[in-house]
Amino acid sequence: GQDFKLHQPQVNVSVKAGETLTLNCTVSGPPVPGPVKWLKGWGSENKTVYEDAGTHLPRVMRAVTGSNADFSIHIKNVQPEDVGTYYCVKFQKSSRGENEVFQHGNGTAVSVHVQPSLPLVSGPKWRVGPGQPVTFSCTAGGFFPSSIGVKWFKDEAPISSQMPQVTEWRKQSYNMSSNVTMELGEGDVLSQLVCEVQHSGSPTPLRGTYQLNRVLRVSPKVDVSAGQTSPVEMNKTVNFTCHVKGFYPENVSISWLENGMKIKVEKESQPLVSHQGLFELRSWVEVQATEEKNGSVFTCVVVHDAQAPVNQSATLWIASP
């Protein structure tokens, strides 16, 4: 048996969960009585993974059936619990008829990688205005091993964030949560937040996105003006215009008061969208410049996104005849 050689070439093997793992082992030289087995672990903790004559894991099979030289094996549908070091071991029969270790390989360390779920980005349940701090969270789960990297971006610009929190969800399966707090600006209606996750189980980074217009509220600026300079000639028609601009989201209601009493609105434009994604619209009310209307106050009342009303007024002054 001096010329007998056992060759276990792989030092480290990395596989994705669900794949088939191949562990290589060949022998050469004169035959030595006794079996070749595959063990997971060494010493008292070892477990027999494969032996020709005995029982073995149902997912394990010989790569070359019946060969006396190639004892490589396939392990199908690899899972995180298959992580460990595997040894190809040649036993020989002792004088008492028992199997003793004759030669063994140096071991192949197997690592198994499970890809995380796609990152999910969530924000607050209510809208916030520009300049207010907002916290967003990114979660991904079901991955192995526990090492994971997270980067945040607003559009393409990186945002600094704390280290992700990693917790064991069940045995050899991990979940991750990462938070970022930032202030939104009026120009963020068209921006998106990106959470990018790097993990050994995924060949490319995984990305979750969140449109900032889901949480941003930009209140309108309101301006009321008369169509002509004051004072106005008697019996002329005056157009009072309420310009409501720079708001988001779109839901806005406009009403007019004359000296505190509600009046019918004549015309309202369709909302326009600026290049920043903000809305604007105009509302008009036509007024006949009669003597009794001299000094009347016309007020535009704007209610945006169920917030407190915003008022702007203009006074009608009539020139003395």
PDB file of C-alpha atoms in Angstrom:
ATOM      1  CA  GLY A   1       0.000   0.000   0.000  1.00  0.00           C
ATOM      2  CA  GLN A   2       3.011   2.337  -0.025  1.00  0.00           C
ATOM      3  CA  ASP A   3       2.219   3.525  -3.567  1.00  0.00           C
ATOM      4  CA  PHE A   4      -1.496   4.105  -2.868  1.00  0.00           C
ATOM      5  CA  LYS A   5      -2.439   7.764  -3.358  1.00  0.00           C
ATOM      6  CA  LEU A   6      -5.706   9.544  -2.485  1.00  0.00           C
ATOM      7  CA  HIS A   7      -6.188  12.900  -4.220  1.00  0.00           C
ATOM      8  CA  GLN A   8      -8.817  15.412  -3.008  1.00  0.00           C
ATOM      9  CA  PRO A   9      -7.923  18.536  -5.037  1.00  0.00           C
ATOM     10  CA  GLN A  10     -10.539  21.140  -4.018  1.00  0.00           C
ATOM     11  CA  VAL A  11      -9.713  23.399  -1.066  1.00  0.00           C
ATOM     12  CA  ASN A  12     -12.764  25.699  -1.214  1.00  0.00           C
ATOM     13  CA  VAL A  13     -16.001  25.328  -3.168  1.00  0.00           C
ATOM     14  CA  SER A  14     -18.751  27.951  -3.260  1.00  0.00           C
ATOM     15  CA  VAL A  15     -22.266  27.165  -4.537  1.00  0.00           C
ATOM     16  CA  LYS A  16     -25.669  28.819  -4.612  1.00  0.00           C
ATOM     17  CA  ALA A  17     -28.567  27.229  -2.784  1.00  0.00           C
ATOM     18  CA  GLY A  18     -30.431  24.775  -5.018  1.00  0.00           C
ATOM     19  CA  GLU A  19     -27.416  24.000  -7.196  1.00  0.00           C
ATOM     20  CA  THR A  20     -25.615  20.640  -7.417  1.00  0.00           C
ATOM     21  CA  LEU A  21     -22.274  20.462  -5.617  1.00  0.00           C
ATOM     22  CA  THR A  22     -19.537  18.188  -6.997  1.00  0.00           C
ATOM     23  CA  LEU A  23     -16.789  17.030  -4.615  1.00  0.00           C
ATOM     24  CA  ASN A  24     -13.798  15.443  -6.351  1.00  0.00           C
ATOM     25  CA  CYS A  25     -11.710  12.522  -5.076  1.00  0.00           C
ATOM     26  CA  THR A  26      -9.603   9.990  -6.987  1.00  0.00           C
ATOM     27  CA  VAL A  27      -7.298   7.161  -5.897  1.00  0.00           C
ATOM     28  CA  SER A  28      -4.350   5.512  -7.650  1.00  0.00           C
ATOM     29  CA  GLY A  29      -1.904   2.717  -6.940  1.00  0.00           C
ATOM     30  CA  PRO A  30      -2.376  -0.897  -5.836  1.00  0.00           C
ATOM     31  CA  PRO A  31      -5.776  -1.793  -4.369  1.00  0.00           C
ATOM     32  CA  VAL A  32      -6.117  -1.729  -0.576  1.00  0.00           C
ATOM     33  CA  PRO A  33      -8.978  -3.712   0.996  1.00  0.00           C
ATOM     34  CA  GLY A  34     -11.559  -1.459   2.628  1.00  0.00           C
ATOM     35  CA  PRO A  35     -14.137   1.198   1.594  1.00  0.00           C
ATOM     36  CA  VAL A  36     -13.811   4.856   0.531  1.00  0.00           C
ATOM     37  CA  LYS A  37     -16.258   7.131   2.359  1.00  0.00           C
ATOM     38  CA  TRP A  38     -17.104  10.823   2.391  1.00  0.00           C
ATOM     39  CA  LEU A  39     -17.305  12.430   5.838  1.00  0.00           C
ATOM     40  CA  LYS A  40     -18.589  15.872   6.778  1.00  0.00           C
ATOM     41  CA  GLY A  41     -16.428  17.201   9.586  1.00  0.00           C
ATOM     42  CA  TRP A  42     -13.548  15.431  11.319  1.00  0.00           C
ATOM     43  CA  GLY A  43     -13.143  13.854  14.723  1.00  0.00           C
ATOM     44  CA  SER A  44     -16.049  13.053  17.030  1.00  0.00           C
ATOM     45  CA  GLU A  45     -18.437  15.415  15.195  1.00  0.00           C
ATOM     46  CA  ASN A  46     -18.075  13.786  11.780  1.00  0.00           C
ATOM     47  CA  LYS A  47     -21.058  12.510   9.817  1.00  0.00           C
ATOM     48  CA  THR A  48     -20.949   9.987   6.970  1.00  0.00           C
ATOM     49  CA  VAL A  49     -22.249  11.650   3.826  1.00  0.00           C
ATOM     50  CA  TYR A  50     -21.609   8.798   1.380  1.00  0.00           C
ATOM     51  CA  GLU A  51     -20.453   5.156   1.470  1.00  0.00           C
ATOM     52  CA  ASP A  52     -21.064   2.597  -1.241  1.00  0.00           C
ATOM     53  CA  ALA A  53     -22.328  -0.218   0.908  1.00  0.00           C
ATOM     54  CA  GLY A  54     -24.099   1.665   3.674  1.00  0.00           C
ATOM     55  CA  THR A  55     -26.792   4.313   3.958  1.00  0.00           C
ATOM     56  CA  HIS A  56     -26.147   7.834   2.729  1.00  0.00           C
ATOM     57  CA  LEU A  57     -28.045  11.086   2.201  1.00  0.00           C
ATOM     58  CA  PRO A  58     -30.719  10.722  -0.519  1.00  0.00           C
ATOM     59  CA  ARG A  59     -29.370  13.834  -2.289  1.00  0.00           C
ATOM     60  CA  VAL A  60     -25.879  12.314  -2.653  1.00  0.00           C
ATOM     61  CA  MET A  61     -24.761  10.077  -5.521  1.00  0.00           C
ATOM     62  CA  ARG A  62     -21.500   8.874  -7.050  1.00  0.00           C
ATOM     63  CA  ALA A  63     -20.332  10.916 -10.027  1.00  0.00           C
ATOM     64  CA  VAL A  64     -18.878   7.791 -11.727  1.00  0.00           C
ATOM     65  CA  THR A  65     -20.910   4.776 -10.633  1.00  0.00           C
ATOM     66  CA  GLY A  66     -18.921   1.609  -9.875  1.00  0.00           C
ATOM     67  CA  SER A  67     -15.484   3.162 -10.483  1.00  0.00           C
ATOM     68  CA  ASN A  68     -12.566   1.845  -8.411  1.00  0.00           C
ATOM     69  CA  ALA A  69     -10.528   4.988  -9.074  1.00  0.00           C
ATOM     70  CA  ASP A  70     -12.962   7.950  -9.061  1.00  0.00           C
ATOM     71  CA  PHE A  71     -14.902   8.427  -5.832  1.00  0.00           C
ATOM     72  CA  SER A  72     -16.217  11.922  -6.631  1.00  0.00           C
ATOM     73  CA  ILE A  73     -19.789  12.639  -5.514  1.00  0.00           C
ATOM     74  CA  HIS A  74     -22.659  14.981  -6.439  1.00  0.00           C
ATOM     75  CA  ILE A  75     -24.829  16.585  -3.720  1.00  0.00           C
ATOM     76  CA  LYS A  76     -28.080  17.804  -5.274  1.00  0.00           C
ATOM     77  CA  ASN A  77     -30.176  20.821  -4.159  1.00  0.00           C
ATOM     78  CA  VAL A  78     -27.532  22.194  -1.788  1.00  0.00           C
ATOM     79  CA  GLN A  79     -28.872  24.154   1.210  1.00  0.00           C
ATOM     80  CA  PRO A  80     -27.219  26.329   3.907  1.00  0.00           C
ATOM     81  CA  GLU A  81     -27.180  23.345   6.293  1.00  0.00           C
ATOM     82  CA  ASP A  82     -24.711  21.684   3.879  1.00  0.00           C
ATOM     83  CA  VAL A  83     -22.038  24.254   4.826  1.00  0.00           C
ATOM     84  CA  GLY A  84     -18.969  22.518   6.270  1.00  0.00           C
ATOM     85  CA  THR A  85     -15.714  20.730   5.423  1.00  0.00           C
ATOM     86  CA  TYR A  86     -15.926  17.402   3.570  1.00  0.00           C
ATOM     87  CA  TYR A  87     -13.241  14.685   3.657  1.00  0.00           C
ATOM     88  CA  CYS A  88     -12.659  11.827   1.255  1.00  0.00           C
ATOM     89  CA  VAL A  89     -11.372   8.953   3.430  1.00  0.00           C
ATOM     90  CA  LYS A  90      -9.857   5.569   2.472  1.00  0.00           C
ATOM     91  CA  PHE A  91     -10.318   2.922   5.136  1.00  0.00           C
ATOM     92  CA  GLN A  92      -8.444  -0.391   5.388  1.00  0.00           C
ATOM     93  CA  LYS A  93      -9.438  -3.579   7.179  1.00  0.00           C
ATOM     94  CA  SER A  94      -7.528  -4.156  10.407  1.00  0.00           C
ATOM     95  CA  SER A  95      -6.392  -7.569  11.610  1.00  0.00           C
ATOM     96  CA  ARG A  96      -9.557  -7.629  13.743  1.00  0.00           C
ATOM     97  CA  GLY A  97     -11.686  -7.018  10.642  1.00  0.00           C
ATOM     98  CA  GLU A  98     -12.579  -3.386  11.543  1.00  0.00           C
ATOM     99  CA  ASN A  99     -12.263  -0.367   9.265  1.00  0.00           C
ATOM    100  CA  GLU A 100      -9.387   1.958  10.167  1.00  0.00           C
ATOM    101  CA  VAL A 101      -8.462   5.249   8.470  1.00  0.00           C
ATOM    102  CA  PHE A 102      -5.733   4.519   5.943  1.00  0.00           C
ATOM    103  CA  GLN A 103      -5.528   7.822   4.031  1.00  0.00           C
ATOM    104  CA  HIS A 104      -7.657  10.935   3.793  1.00  0.00           C
ATOM    105  CA  GLY A 105      -7.796  14.160   1.801  1.00  0.00           C
ATOM    106  CA  ASN A 106      -7.085  17.595   3.301  1.00  0.00           C
ATOM    107  CA  GLY A 107     -10.770  18.516   3.187  1.00  0.00           C
ATOM    108  CA  THR A 108     -12.912  20.711   0.946  1.00  0.00           C
ATOM    109  CA  ALA A 109     -14.559  23.711   2.671  1.00  0.00           C
ATOM    110  CA  VAL A 110     -18.043  24.222   1.189  1.00  0.00           C
ATOM    111  CA  SER A 111     -19.823  27.582   1.406  1.00  0.00           C
ATOM    112  CA  VAL A 112     -23.449  27.996   0.312  1.00  0.00           C
ATOM    113  CA  HIS A 113     -24.930  31.337  -0.750  1.00  0.00           C
ATOM    114  CA  VAL A 114     -28.632  32.225  -0.708  1.00  0.00           C
ATOM    115  CA  GLN A 115     -29.587  35.411  -2.544  1.00  0.00           C
ATOM    116  CA  PRO A 116     -31.577  38.005  -0.562  1.00  0.00           C
ATOM    117  CA  SER A 117     -35.111  38.937  -1.563  1.00  0.00           C
ATOM    118  CA  LEU A 118     -35.404  42.114  -3.648  1.00  0.00           C
ATOM    119  CA  PRO A 119     -34.930  45.143  -1.360  1.00  0.00           C
ATOM    120  CA  LEU A 120     -38.156  46.867  -0.313  1.00  0.00           C
ATOM    121  CA  VAL A 121     -37.983  50.590   0.470  1.00  0.00           C
ATOM    122  CA  SER A 122     -40.696  52.137   2.647  1.00  0.00           C
ATOM    123  CA  GLY A 123     -41.322  55.679   3.870  1.00  0.00           C
ATOM    124  CA  PRO A 124     -43.615  57.436   6.344  1.00  0.00           C
ATOM    125  CA  LYS A 125     -47.379  56.931   6.246  1.00  0.00           C
ATOM    126  CA  TRP A 126     -48.117  60.637   5.763  1.00  0.00           C
ATOM    127  CA  ARG A 127     -46.795  63.396   3.539  1.00  0.00           C
ATOM    128  CA  VAL A 128     -44.157  65.843   4.726  1.00  0.00           C
ATOM    129  CA  GLY A 129     -43.097  69.267   3.526  1.00  0.00           C
ATOM    130  CA  PRO A 130     -39.689  70.420   2.267  1.00  0.00           C
ATOM    131  CA  GLY A 131     -37.057  70.804   4.980  1.00  0.00           C
ATOM    132  CA  GLN A 132     -38.595  68.269   7.361  1.00  0.00           C
ATOM    133  CA  PRO A 133     -36.466  65.217   8.272  1.00  0.00           C
ATOM    134  CA  VAL A 134     -37.889  61.966   6.892  1.00  0.00           C
ATOM    135  CA  THR A 135     -36.744  58.412   7.672  1.00  0.00           C
ATOM    136  CA  PHE A 136     -36.847  55.693   5.020  1.00  0.00           C
ATOM    137  CA  SER A 137     -36.124  52.017   5.601  1.00  0.00           C
ATOM    138  CA  CYS A 138     -34.897  49.250   3.301  1.00  0.00           C
ATOM    139  CA  THR A 139     -35.448  45.567   4.076  1.00  0.00           C
ATOM    140  CA  ALA A 140     -34.294  42.337   2.422  1.00  0.00           C
ATOM    141  CA  GLY A 141     -34.480  38.808   3.776  1.00  0.00           C
ATOM    142  CA  GLY A 142     -33.823  35.097   3.519  1.00  0.00           C
ATOM    143  CA  PHE A 143     -30.107  35.350   2.686  1.00  0.00           C
ATOM    144  CA  PHE A 144     -27.032  33.363   3.713  1.00  0.00           C
ATOM    145  CA  PRO A 145     -24.324  33.985   4.843  1.00  0.00           C
ATOM    146  CA  SER A 146     -25.036  36.977   7.061  1.00  0.00           C
ATOM    147  CA  SER A 147     -22.498  39.361   5.508  1.00  0.00           C
ATOM    148  CA  ILE A 148     -24.309  42.001   3.409  1.00  0.00           C
ATOM    149  CA  GLY A 149     -23.607  45.513   2.129  1.00  0.00           C
ATOM    150  CA  VAL A 150     -26.120  48.333   1.639  1.00  0.00           C
ATOM    151  CA  LYS A 151     -25.735  51.617  -0.256  1.00  0.00           C
ATOM    152  CA  TRP A 152     -28.318  54.416  -0.578  1.00  0.00           C
ATOM    153  CA  PHE A 153     -28.666  56.877  -3.437  1.00  0.00           C
ATOM    154  CA  LYS A 154     -30.933  59.816  -4.237  1.00  0.00           C
ATOM    155  CA  ASP A 155     -31.129  59.498  -7.988  1.00  0.00           C
ATOM    156  CA  GLU A 156     -27.417  58.793  -8.674  1.00  0.00           C
ATOM    157  CA  ALA A 157     -25.972  60.702  -5.696  1.00  0.00           C
ATOM    158  CA  PRO A 158     -24.801  58.574  -2.725  1.00  0.00           C
ATOM    159  CA  ILE A 159     -26.360  59.209   0.709  1.00  0.00           C
ATOM    160  CA  SER A 160     -24.584  58.291   3.925  1.00  0.00           C
ATOM    161  CA  SER A 161     -26.403  55.740   6.099  1.00  0.00           C
ATOM    162  CA  GLN A 162     -25.777  53.703   9.219  1.00  0.00           C
ATOM    163  CA  MET A 163     -24.600  50.080   9.168  1.00  0.00           C
ATOM    164  CA  PRO A 164     -27.460  47.686   8.305  1.00  0.00           C
ATOM    165  CA  GLN A 165     -29.071  45.719  11.130  1.00  0.00           C
ATOM    166  CA  VAL A 166     -28.786  41.966  10.410  1.00  0.00           C
ATOM    167  CA  THR A 167     -30.875  39.464  12.408  1.00  0.00           C
ATOM    168  CA  GLU A 168     -31.165  35.686  12.231  1.00  0.00           C
ATOM    169  CA  TRP A 169     -34.665  34.917  10.981  1.00  0.00           C
ATOM    170  CA  ARG A 170     -34.396  31.156  11.231  1.00  0.00           C
ATOM    171  CA  LYS A 171     -31.454  28.778  11.333  1.00  0.00           C
ATOM    172  CA  GLN A 172     -28.918  29.871   8.703  1.00  0.00           C
ATOM    173  CA  SER A 173     -31.210  32.498   7.184  1.00  0.00           C
ATOM    174  CA  TYR A 174     -30.851  36.223   7.792  1.00  0.00           C
ATOM    175  CA  ASN A 175     -32.861  39.424   7.407  1.00  0.00           C
ATOM    176  CA  MET A 176     -31.521  42.952   6.973  1.00  0.00           C
ATOM    177  CA  SER A 177     -32.881  46.413   7.740  1.00  0.00           C
ATOM    178  CA  SER A 178     -31.198  49.715   6.863  1.00  0.00           C
ATOM    179  CA  ASN A 179     -32.441  53.252   7.617  1.00  0.00           C
ATOM    180  CA  VAL A 180     -31.609  56.628   6.160  1.00  0.00           C
ATOM    181  CA  THR A 181     -32.873  60.039   7.361  1.00  0.00           C
ATOM    182  CA  MET A 182     -32.881  63.016   5.004  1.00  0.00           C
ATOM    183  CA  GLU A 183     -34.609  66.310   4.317  1.00  0.00           C
ATOM    184  CA  LEU A 184     -36.622  66.604   1.115  1.00  0.00           C
ATOM    185  CA  GLY A 185     -36.642  69.685  -1.085  1.00  0.00           C
ATOM    186  CA  GLU A 186     -39.236  71.177  -3.426  1.00  0.00           C
ATOM    187  CA  GLY A 187     -37.258  69.834  -6.377  1.00  0.00           C
ATOM    188  CA  ASP A 188     -37.518  66.221  -5.193  1.00  0.00           C
ATOM    189  CA  VAL A 189     -40.941  65.534  -6.746  1.00  0.00           C
ATOM    190  CA  LEU A 190     -39.243  63.812  -9.707  1.00  0.00           C
ATOM    191  CA  SER A 191     -36.475  62.181  -7.640  1.00  0.00           C
ATOM    192  CA  GLN A 192     -36.240  58.609  -6.437  1.00  0.00           C
ATOM    193  CA  LEU A 193     -34.512  56.938  -3.531  1.00  0.00           C
ATOM    194  CA  VAL A 194     -32.510  53.784  -4.301  1.00  0.00           C
ATOM    195  CA  CYS A 195     -31.428  51.078  -1.843  1.00  0.00           C
ATOM    196  CA  GLU A 196     -28.697  48.884  -3.333  1.00  0.00           C
ATOM    197  CA  VAL A 197     -27.803  45.566  -1.681  1.00  0.00           C
ATOM    198  CA  GLN A 198     -24.595  43.606  -2.351  1.00  0.00           C
ATOM    199  CA  HIS A 199     -24.449  39.950  -1.293  1.00  0.00           C
ATOM    200  CA  SER A 200     -22.306  36.970  -2.282  1.00  0.00           C
ATOM    201  CA  GLY A 201     -25.481  35.087  -3.319  1.00  0.00           C
ATOM    202  CA  SER A 202     -26.246  37.561  -6.106  1.00  0.00           C
ATOM    203  CA  PRO A 203     -23.925  38.162  -9.105  1.00  0.00           C
ATOM    204  CA  THR A 204     -25.139  41.784  -9.420  1.00  0.00           C
ATOM    205  CA  PRO A 205     -26.349  44.321  -6.824  1.00  0.00           C
ATOM    206  CA  LEU A 206     -30.073  44.170  -6.039  1.00  0.00           C
ATOM    207  CA  ARG A 207     -31.971  47.480  -6.110  1.00  0.00           C
ATOM    208  CA  GLY A 208     -35.163  48.708  -4.492  1.00  0.00           C
ATOM    209  CA  THR A 209     -36.580  52.129  -5.454  1.00  0.00           C
ATOM    210  CA  TYR A 210     -38.980  54.612  -3.878  1.00  0.00           C
ATOM    211  CA  GLN A 211     -40.470  57.610  -5.683  1.00  0.00           C
ATOM    212  CA  LEU A 212     -40.180  60.618  -3.365  1.00  0.00           C
ATOM    213  CA  ASN A 213     -43.426  62.110  -4.717  1.00  0.00           C
ATOM    214  CA  ARG A 214     -45.221  59.404  -2.680  1.00  0.00           C
ATOM    215  CA  VAL A 215     -44.348  61.258   0.516  1.00  0.00           C
ATOM    216  CA  LEU A 216     -43.530  64.857  -0.456  1.00  0.00           C
ATOM    217  CA  ARG A 217     -46.016  67.719  -0.125  1.00  0.00           C
ATOM    218  CA  VAL A 218     -45.179  71.131  -1.574  1.00  0.00           C
ATOM    219  CA  SER A 219     -47.691  73.835  -0.575  1.00  0.00           C
ATOM    220  CA  PRO A 220     -48.788  76.339  -3.219  1.00  0.00           C
ATOM    221  CA  LYS A 221     -47.892  80.010  -3.484  1.00  0.00           C
ATOM    222  CA  VAL A 222     -51.071  82.034  -4.066  1.00  0.00           C
ATOM    223  CA  ASP A 223     -51.245  85.394  -5.823  1.00  0.00           C
ATOM    224  CA  VAL A 224     -54.403  87.425  -6.629  1.00  0.00           C
ATOM    225  CA  SER A 225     -54.348  90.240  -9.162  1.00  0.00           C
ATOM    226  CA  ALA A 226     -56.832  92.371 -11.087  1.00  0.00           C
ATOM    227  CA  GLY A 227     -56.709  92.494 -14.873  1.00  0.00           C
ATOM    228  CA  GLN A 228     -56.237  96.268 -14.953  1.00  0.00           C
ATOM    229  CA  THR A 229     -54.755  98.963 -12.820  1.00  0.00           C
ATOM    230  CA  SER A 230     -56.773 100.480  -9.993  1.00  0.00           C
ATOM    231  CA  PRO A 231     -58.931 102.505  -9.799  1.00  0.00           C
ATOM    232  CA  VAL A 232     -61.215 101.035 -12.476  1.00  0.00           C
ATOM    233  CA  GLU A 233     -63.664 102.993 -14.630  1.00  0.00           C
ATOM    234  CA  MET A 234     -67.327 102.613 -13.735  1.00  0.00           C
ATOM    235  CA  ASN A 235     -69.176  99.673 -15.384  1.00  0.00           C
ATOM    236  CA  LYS A 236     -65.987  98.155 -16.780  1.00  0.00           C
ATOM    237  CA  THR A 237     -65.544  94.376 -16.449  1.00  0.00           C
ATOM    238  CA  VAL A 238     -62.677  93.414 -14.159  1.00  0.00           C
ATOM    239  CA  ASN A 239     -61.025  89.966 -14.191  1.00  0.00           C
ATOM    240  CA  PHE A 240     -59.590  88.928 -10.846  1.00  0.00           C
ATOM    241  CA  THR A 241     -57.072  86.107 -11.326  1.00  0.00           C
ATOM    242  CA  CYS A 242     -55.914  83.721  -8.636  1.00  0.00           C
ATOM    243  CA  HIS A 243     -52.568  82.195  -9.618  1.00  0.00           C
ATOM    244  CA  VAL A 244     -51.877  79.010  -7.611  1.00  0.00           C
ATOM    245  CA  LYS A 245     -48.374  77.747  -8.340  1.00  0.00           C
ATOM    246  CA  GLY A 246     -45.619  75.346  -7.296  1.00  0.00           C
ATOM    247  CA  PHE A 247     -47.679  72.688  -5.498  1.00  0.00           C
ATOM    248  CA  TYR A 248     -47.690  68.909  -5.191  1.00  0.00           C
ATOM    249  CA  PRO A 249     -49.728  66.660  -5.144  1.00  0.00           C
ATOM    250  CA  GLU A 250     -52.354  67.819  -7.638  1.00  0.00           C
ATOM    251  CA  ASN A 251     -55.458  67.773  -5.402  1.00  0.00           C
ATOM    252  CA  VAL A 252     -56.381  71.402  -4.760  1.00  0.00           C
ATOM    253  CA  SER A 253     -59.701  73.257  -4.476  1.00  0.00           C
ATOM    254  CA  ILE A 254     -60.192  76.969  -5.160  1.00  0.00           C
ATOM    255  CA  SER A 255     -63.113  79.101  -4.041  1.00  0.00           C
ATOM    256  CA  TRP A 256     -63.820  82.843  -4.150  1.00  0.00           C
ATOM    257  CA  LEU A 257     -65.310  85.168  -1.557  1.00  0.00           C
ATOM    258  CA  GLU A 258     -66.683  88.671  -2.105  1.00  0.00           C
ATOM    259  CA  ASN A 259     -66.567  90.525   1.205  1.00  0.00           C
ATOM    260  CA  GLY A 260     -66.531  87.174   2.991  1.00  0.00           C
ATOM    261  CA  MET A 261     -69.494  85.695   1.048  1.00  0.00           C
ATOM    262  CA  LYS A 262     -68.908  82.813  -1.334  1.00  0.00           C
ATOM    263  CA  ILE A 263     -69.422  83.609  -5.021  1.00  0.00           C
ATOM    264  CA  LYS A 264     -69.588  81.469  -8.129  1.00  0.00           C
ATOM    265  CA  VAL A 265     -66.267  80.874  -9.872  1.00  0.00           C
ATOM    266  CA  GLU A 266     -66.434  81.677 -13.561  1.00  0.00           C
ATOM    267  CA  LYS A 267     -63.415  79.912 -14.988  1.00  0.00           C
ATOM    268  CA  GLU A 268     -60.574  77.636 -13.939  1.00  0.00           C
ATOM    269  CA  SER A 269     -57.631  76.500 -16.046  1.00  0.00           C
ATOM    270  CA  GLN A 270     -56.396  72.944 -16.366  1.00  0.00           C
ATOM    271  CA  PRO A 271     -53.392  72.255 -14.123  1.00  0.00           C
ATOM    272  CA  LEU A 272     -50.004  72.618 -15.816  1.00  0.00           C
ATOM    273  CA  VAL A 273     -46.889  70.722 -14.750  1.00  0.00           C
ATOM    274  CA  SER A 274     -43.532  72.492 -14.471  1.00  0.00           C
ATOM    275  CA  HIS A 275     -40.205  70.876 -15.399  1.00  0.00           C
ATOM    276  CA  GLN A 276     -39.751  70.220 -11.652  1.00  0.00           C
ATOM    277  CA  GLY A 277     -42.970  68.182 -11.558  1.00  0.00           C
ATOM    278  CA  LEU A 278     -44.892  70.848  -9.589  1.00  0.00           C
ATOM    279  CA  PHE A 279     -48.416  71.925 -10.567  1.00  0.00           C
ATOM    280  CA  GLU A 280     -49.878  75.346 -11.218  1.00  0.00           C
ATOM    281  CA  LEU A 281     -53.296  76.614 -12.246  1.00  0.00           C
ATOM    282  CA  ARG A 282     -55.344  79.810 -12.486  1.00  0.00           C
ATOM    283  CA  SER A 283     -58.890  80.690 -11.495  1.00  0.00           C
ATOM    284  CA  TRP A 284     -60.750  83.791 -12.720  1.00  0.00           C
ATOM    285  CA  VAL A 285     -63.765  85.674 -11.514  1.00  0.00           C
ATOM    286  CA  GLU A 286     -65.380  88.437 -13.641  1.00  0.00           C
ATOM    287  CA  VAL A 287     -66.752  91.472 -11.797  1.00  0.00           C
ATOM    288  CA  GLN A 288     -68.809  94.403 -13.101  1.00  0.00           C
ATOM    289  CA  ALA A 289     -67.349  97.610 -11.644  1.00  0.00           C
ATOM    290  CA  THR A 290     -70.580  99.096 -10.295  1.00  0.00           C
ATOM    291  CA  GLU A 291     -70.736 101.845  -7.678  1.00  0.00           C
ATOM    292  CA  GLU A 292     -71.909  99.544  -4.878  1.00  0.00           C
ATOM    293  CA  LYS A 293     -68.906  97.262  -5.458  1.00  0.00           C
ATOM    294  CA  ASN A 294     -66.434 100.053  -4.712  1.00  0.00           C
ATOM    295  CA  GLY A 295     -64.074  98.855  -1.971  1.00  0.00           C
ATOM    296  CA  SER A 296     -65.228  95.243  -2.266  1.00  0.00           C
ATOM    297  CA  VAL A 297     -62.636  92.661  -1.253  1.00  0.00           C
ATOM    298  CA  PHE A 298     -62.258  89.579  -3.452  1.00  0.00           C
ATOM    299  CA  THR A 299     -60.542  86.675  -1.740  1.00  0.00           C
ATOM    300  CA  CYS A 300     -59.199  83.497  -3.313  1.00  0.00           C
ATOM    301  CA  VAL A 301     -59.274  80.581  -0.856  1.00  0.00           C
ATOM    302  CA  VAL A 302     -57.015  77.633  -1.717  1.00  0.00           C
ATOM    303  CA  VAL A 303     -57.220  74.287   0.085  1.00  0.00           C
ATOM    304  CA  HIS A 304     -54.335  72.017  -0.893  1.00  0.00           C
ATOM    305  CA  ASP A 305     -54.129  68.327   0.019  1.00  0.00           C
ATOM    306  CA  ALA A 306     -56.540  68.719   2.982  1.00  0.00           C
ATOM    307  CA  GLN A 307     -54.255  71.300   4.639  1.00  0.00           C
ATOM    308  CA  ALA A 308     -55.302  74.587   6.252  1.00  0.00           C
ATOM    309  CA  PRO A 309     -56.635  77.081   3.676  1.00  0.00           C
ATOM    310  CA  VAL A 310     -54.357  79.726   2.156  1.00  0.00           C
ATOM    311  CA  ASN A 311     -55.998  83.109   1.382  1.00  0.00           C
ATOM    312  CA  GLN A 312     -55.054  86.006  -0.833  1.00  0.00           C
ATOM    313  CA  SER A 313     -57.222  89.088  -1.479  1.00  0.00           C
ATOM    314  CA  ALA A 314     -57.497  92.065  -3.807  1.00  0.00           C
ATOM    315  CA  THR A 315     -59.729  95.137  -3.448  1.00  0.00           C
ATOM    316  CA  LEU A 316     -61.817  96.660  -6.231  1.00  0.00           C
ATOM    317  CA  TRP A 317     -61.493 100.440  -6.320  1.00  0.00           C
ATOM    318  CA  ILE A 318     -63.665 102.381  -8.747  1.00  0.00           C
ATOM    319  CA  ALA A 319     -62.701 105.763 -10.174  1.00  0.00           C
ATOM    320  CA  SER A 320     -65.026 108.627  -9.338  1.00  0.00           C
ATOM    321  CA  PRO A 321     -67.240 109.392 -12.342  1.00  0.00           C
TER     322      PRO A 321
END
